[in-house]
C-alpha cells in the first residue's frame, strides 16, 4: 500500500478502529487481538513495516488497555511516521533482547487471543512458550467481519478503485485480441490498471477459448483466435482498496450457443445483484444467481461460489456461498460473479463489486454486461 492510503485516514480514524476491534474481541470472549504485519495491521494502524522478517512486529489490542505496537528498534522510526501512531504506544526492542518476554508482559497469562492468519509460526510458537497458559485462534475464525463493513471514506476509495477497473475495461476492449498471446493482453491489463492509479495488480486473467473453462486460468502463451470467447478477470489495489471485475468478450461474431450461455450468466448476475439487501443472508445471493443457471440446465457447470468480500485485500469475508447465513449489512462490499464453464470449449463469467445500501445494493462496476465483440 502506498502512503496515499495512510493520508486518507487520521489518527482518530485508526483509534476508532482499534477501539472497535478490541471491544468486538471482548464481546467474542477473547482476551485480546495480536496483529502481525499484513492487511489487518495496515487497516488498524496505517503501518506497513519496511520488510517482513524474523524480527517480531506485533500489535496488541485488549479492551480497557491502550494499544501497543511491539517493533524492532531499527524500524521504530518508520512506525512513528504511520498515520495511526499517535493513537498507540510504541514499544521497541533491540537485537539481543527477547521480544517475546516483552510481549508476554502485555498479555493475560491465561487468556485466549485472536491472532492474524498470516502470523509466522515462529512467533506464535515463541509466544506460546513465553505465555504457556495462553491459547490462540485465527483472526478470521474469531472475527471474520472485522473489516467487512466499510465506512463512508472507505466506500469512496472502493468506488474509485471500481471506476479505475472500469476505465481499464473500456480501453482493453479496443486493443487487438486475435493473433496475440493471452500473456500480451494480460500485460495490457496490468499497464492500464497502473495507469488508472493501481499501485498493486493482484491478477490479470485472460482465458481464451477452452482455457475459459478454468476459472483461475493464468494467462499463458496460447494465441487468441477469431471465434474465441475470452474471460477477462482483473483487479488489485488503488490507494489501498480493492478492485475486481470480470467481463467476457468474443473475438468476432459468436455462435447462437455462445450468446445464449452469455445471456444466462448475465441474467444470473442480475438476479444475484437484485438479491442484495440489508438483512438478507449471504447465501441468498448465491441461491439467486445459481437458480438461474440451474434452471437453464447448466447447474453442474457453475463450479464456484457466487462472491467474496473485498476491501484492503481483494479476497476476504464475507462469502456468498450456500450455508453462509450471516446477514448482509449496509457498507459490506463483495463480488457477484456467477459463471458457466464448459470443459474443453469455453467459459463465461460476469462480475461486479457490489456494496450493500440502506435499501438494496449499489454496483461499483458499471461497464456494459452485454457480450462485447472485440477484434
Short mmCIF file of N, CA and C in Angstrom, two decimals, residues 148-219:
data_model
loop_
_atom_site.label_atom_id
_atom_site.label_comp_id
_atom_site.label_asym_id
_atom_site.label_seq_id
_atom_site.Cartn_x
_atom_site.Cartn_y
_atom_site.Cartn_z
N UNK A 148 -15.35 -6.02 7.45
CA UNK A 148 -16.35 -6.22 6.40
C UNK A 148 -17.19 -4.98 6.10
N UNK A 149 -17.56 -4.23 7.12
CA UNK A 149 -18.43 -3.08 6.92
C UNK A 149 -17.58 -1.83 6.74
N UNK A 150 -17.66 -1.23 5.56
CA UNK A 150 -16.85 -0.07 5.22
C UNK A 150 -17.56 1.23 5.64
N UNK A 151 -16.77 2.19 6.09
CA UNK A 151 -17.35 3.50 6.40
C UNK A 151 -17.39 4.35 5.13
N UNK A 152 -17.87 5.58 5.25
CA UNK A 152 -18.06 6.42 4.06
C UNK A 152 -16.76 6.68 3.32
N UNK A 153 -15.68 6.92 4.06
CA UNK A 153 -14.40 7.18 3.40
C UNK A 153 -13.89 5.95 2.68
N UNK A 154 -14.06 4.77 3.28
CA UNK A 154 -13.64 3.54 2.63
C UNK A 154 -14.48 3.27 1.38
N UNK A 155 -15.78 3.53 1.46
CA UNK A 155 -16.63 3.33 0.29
C UNK A 155 -16.23 4.25 -0.86
N UNK A 156 -15.79 5.45 -0.52
CA UNK A 156 -15.33 6.37 -1.56
C UNK A 156 -14.10 5.80 -2.27
N UNK A 157 -13.18 5.21 -1.50
CA UNK A 157 -11.99 4.61 -2.09
C UNK A 157 -12.35 3.36 -2.90
N UNK A 158 -13.29 2.56 -2.39
CA UNK A 158 -13.73 1.39 -3.13
C UNK A 158 -14.38 1.79 -4.45
N UNK A 159 -15.17 2.85 -4.42
CA UNK A 159 -15.83 3.34 -5.64
C UNK A 159 -14.79 3.80 -6.67
N UNK A 160 -13.77 4.49 -6.19
CA UNK A 160 -12.72 4.97 -7.10
C UNK A 160 -11.94 3.80 -7.69
N UNK A 161 -11.69 2.77 -6.90
CA UNK A 161 -10.99 1.59 -7.42
C UNK A 161 -11.84 0.90 -8.49
N UNK A 162 -13.15 0.80 -8.25
CA UNK A 162 -14.03 0.20 -9.25
C UNK A 162 -14.06 1.00 -10.53
N UNK A 163 -14.07 2.33 -10.41
CA UNK A 163 -14.08 3.19 -11.61
C UNK A 163 -12.79 3.02 -12.40
N UNK A 164 -11.67 2.84 -11.70
CA UNK A 164 -10.40 2.63 -12.39
C UNK A 164 -10.39 1.31 -13.15
N UNK A 165 -10.97 0.27 -12.54
CA UNK A 165 -11.08 -1.01 -13.24
C UNK A 165 -12.00 -0.89 -14.45
N UNK A 166 -13.08 -0.13 -14.30
CA UNK A 166 -13.99 0.09 -15.44
C UNK A 166 -13.28 0.82 -16.57
N UNK A 167 -12.49 1.83 -16.24
CA UNK A 167 -11.76 2.56 -17.28
C UNK A 167 -10.79 1.63 -17.99
N UNK A 168 -10.21 0.71 -17.25
CA UNK A 168 -9.31 -0.29 -17.84
C UNK A 168 -10.06 -1.15 -18.84
N UNK A 169 -11.27 -1.60 -18.48
CA UNK A 169 -12.03 -2.43 -19.42
C UNK A 169 -12.40 -1.66 -20.67
N UNK A 170 -12.80 -0.41 -20.51
CA UNK A 170 -13.20 0.38 -21.67
C UNK A 170 -12.04 0.53 -22.67
N UNK A 171 -10.82 0.52 -22.17
CA UNK A 171 -9.67 0.58 -23.09
C UNK A 171 -9.29 -0.79 -23.62
N UNK A 172 -9.33 -1.82 -22.77
CA UNK A 172 -8.87 -3.14 -23.22
C UNK A 172 -9.78 -3.69 -24.31
N UNK A 173 -11.03 -3.32 -24.31
CA UNK A 173 -11.94 -3.84 -25.33
C UNK A 173 -11.58 -3.33 -26.72
N UNK A 174 -10.73 -2.31 -26.79
CA UNK A 174 -10.34 -1.75 -28.08
C UNK A 174 -8.96 -2.18 -28.55
N UNK A 175 -8.26 -3.00 -27.75
CA UNK A 175 -6.94 -3.47 -28.19
C UNK A 175 -7.13 -4.70 -29.08
N UNK A 176 -6.14 -5.03 -29.91
CA UNK A 176 -6.24 -6.25 -30.71
C UNK A 176 -6.19 -7.50 -29.83
N UNK A 177 -7.04 -8.47 -30.11
CA UNK A 177 -7.01 -9.75 -29.42
C UNK A 177 -6.52 -10.86 -30.34
N UNK A 178 -7.13 -10.98 -31.51
CA UNK A 178 -6.80 -12.07 -32.42
C UNK A 178 -5.33 -12.02 -32.82
N UNK A 179 -4.68 -13.17 -32.73
CA UNK A 179 -3.28 -13.26 -33.14
C UNK A 179 -2.29 -12.88 -32.05
N UNK A 180 -2.77 -12.51 -30.88
CA UNK A 180 -1.88 -12.16 -29.78
C UNK A 180 -1.98 -13.22 -28.68
N UNK A 181 -0.91 -13.38 -27.93
CA UNK A 181 -0.92 -14.33 -26.82
C UNK A 181 -1.73 -13.76 -25.65
N UNK A 182 -2.31 -14.67 -24.87
CA UNK A 182 -3.04 -14.25 -23.68
C UNK A 182 -2.16 -13.36 -22.79
N UNK A 183 -0.91 -13.75 -22.64
CA UNK A 183 0.00 -13.01 -21.76
C UNK A 183 0.19 -11.57 -22.22
N UNK A 184 0.11 -11.34 -23.52
CA UNK A 184 0.26 -9.97 -24.03
C UNK A 184 -0.94 -9.11 -23.63
N UNK A 185 -2.13 -9.67 -23.74
CA UNK A 185 -3.33 -8.93 -23.32
C UNK A 185 -3.30 -8.72 -21.80
N UNK A 186 -2.84 -9.73 -21.06
CA UNK A 186 -2.73 -9.59 -19.61
C UNK A 186 -1.77 -8.46 -19.25
N UNK A 187 -0.68 -8.32 -20.00
CA UNK A 187 0.26 -7.22 -19.77
C UNK A 187 -0.40 -5.87 -20.04
N UNK A 188 -1.27 -5.83 -21.04
CA UNK A 188 -2.03 -4.60 -21.30
C UNK A 188 -2.92 -4.25 -20.11
N UNK A 189 -3.58 -5.27 -19.55
CA UNK A 189 -4.44 -5.03 -18.39
C UNK A 189 -3.62 -4.49 -17.21
N UNK A 190 -2.48 -5.09 -16.96
CA UNK A 190 -1.62 -4.62 -15.88
C UNK A 190 -1.22 -3.16 -16.09
N UNK A 191 -0.81 -2.85 -17.31
CA UNK A 191 -0.37 -1.48 -17.62
C UNK A 191 -1.51 -0.48 -17.43
N UNK A 192 -2.70 -0.85 -17.88
CA UNK A 192 -3.84 0.06 -17.78
C UNK A 192 -4.29 0.26 -16.33
N UNK A 193 -4.33 -0.83 -15.57
CA UNK A 193 -4.70 -0.69 -14.16
C UNK A 193 -3.75 0.28 -13.45
N UNK A 194 -2.47 0.16 -13.74
CA UNK A 194 -1.50 1.06 -13.11
C UNK A 194 -1.66 2.48 -13.63
N UNK A 195 -1.96 2.63 -14.91
CA UNK A 195 -2.18 3.97 -15.45
C UNK A 195 -3.34 4.65 -14.74
N UNK A 196 -4.36 3.86 -14.39
CA UNK A 196 -5.53 4.43 -13.72
C UNK A 196 -5.41 4.40 -12.19
N UNK A 197 -4.19 4.29 -11.69
CA UNK A 197 -3.95 4.55 -10.28
C UNK A 197 -3.73 3.37 -9.37
N UNK A 198 -3.73 2.15 -9.90
CA UNK A 198 -3.48 0.99 -9.04
C UNK A 198 -1.99 0.92 -8.70
N UNK A 199 -1.69 0.84 -7.41
CA UNK A 199 -0.30 0.64 -7.01
C UNK A 199 0.05 -0.84 -6.95
N UNK A 200 -0.97 -1.70 -6.95
CA UNK A 200 -0.75 -3.14 -6.88
C UNK A 200 -1.75 -3.84 -7.79
N UNK A 201 -1.26 -4.70 -8.65
CA UNK A 201 -2.13 -5.51 -9.52
C UNK A 201 -2.05 -6.95 -9.01
N UNK A 202 -3.20 -7.49 -8.59
CA UNK A 202 -3.22 -8.82 -7.99
C UNK A 202 -3.44 -9.94 -9.01
N UNK A 203 -4.18 -9.66 -10.07
CA UNK A 203 -4.44 -10.71 -11.06
C UNK A 203 -4.91 -10.07 -12.37
N UNK A 204 -4.51 -10.70 -13.46
CA UNK A 204 -4.97 -10.30 -14.80
C UNK A 204 -5.24 -11.59 -15.57
N UNK A 205 -6.42 -12.16 -15.33
CA UNK A 205 -6.80 -13.40 -16.00
C UNK A 205 -7.26 -13.08 -17.42
N UNK A 206 -6.65 -13.74 -18.39
CA UNK A 206 -7.09 -13.70 -19.78
C UNK A 206 -7.21 -15.15 -20.21
N UNK A 207 -8.42 -15.66 -20.27
CA UNK A 207 -8.66 -17.09 -20.51
C UNK A 207 -9.43 -17.24 -21.82
N UNK A 208 -8.74 -17.64 -22.87
CA UNK A 208 -9.34 -17.69 -24.20
C UNK A 208 -9.75 -19.10 -24.59
N UNK A 209 -10.83 -19.18 -25.38
CA UNK A 209 -11.27 -20.47 -25.90
C UNK A 209 -11.45 -21.49 -24.79
N UNK A 210 -10.86 -22.69 -24.94
CA UNK A 210 -11.03 -23.74 -23.92
C UNK A 210 -10.43 -23.36 -22.57
N UNK A 211 -9.49 -22.45 -22.55
CA UNK A 211 -8.92 -22.03 -21.27
C UNK A 211 -9.95 -21.30 -20.40
N UNK A 212 -10.98 -20.77 -21.03
CA UNK A 212 -12.03 -20.08 -20.30
C UNK A 212 -12.82 -20.98 -19.37
N UNK A 213 -12.70 -22.29 -19.56
CA UNK A 213 -13.41 -23.24 -18.69
C UNK A 213 -12.69 -23.43 -17.36
N UNK A 214 -11.52 -22.82 -17.20
CA UNK A 214 -10.77 -22.85 -15.94
C UNK A 214 -10.91 -21.48 -15.29
N UNK A 215 -11.69 -21.37 -14.20
CA UNK A 215 -11.96 -20.05 -13.61
C UNK A 215 -10.71 -19.29 -13.20
N UNK A 216 -9.65 -19.98 -12.80
CA UNK A 216 -8.43 -19.31 -12.35
C UNK A 216 -7.27 -19.55 -13.31
N UNK A 217 -7.59 -19.67 -14.58
CA UNK A 217 -6.54 -19.84 -15.58
C UNK A 217 -5.55 -18.68 -15.53
N UNK A 218 -4.27 -19.00 -15.60
CA UNK A 218 -3.24 -17.97 -15.68
C UNK A 218 -2.89 -17.73 -17.13
N UNK A 219 -2.90 -16.45 -17.51
CA UNK A 219 -2.61 -16.11 -18.91
C UNK A 219 -1.29 -16.72 -19.33
#
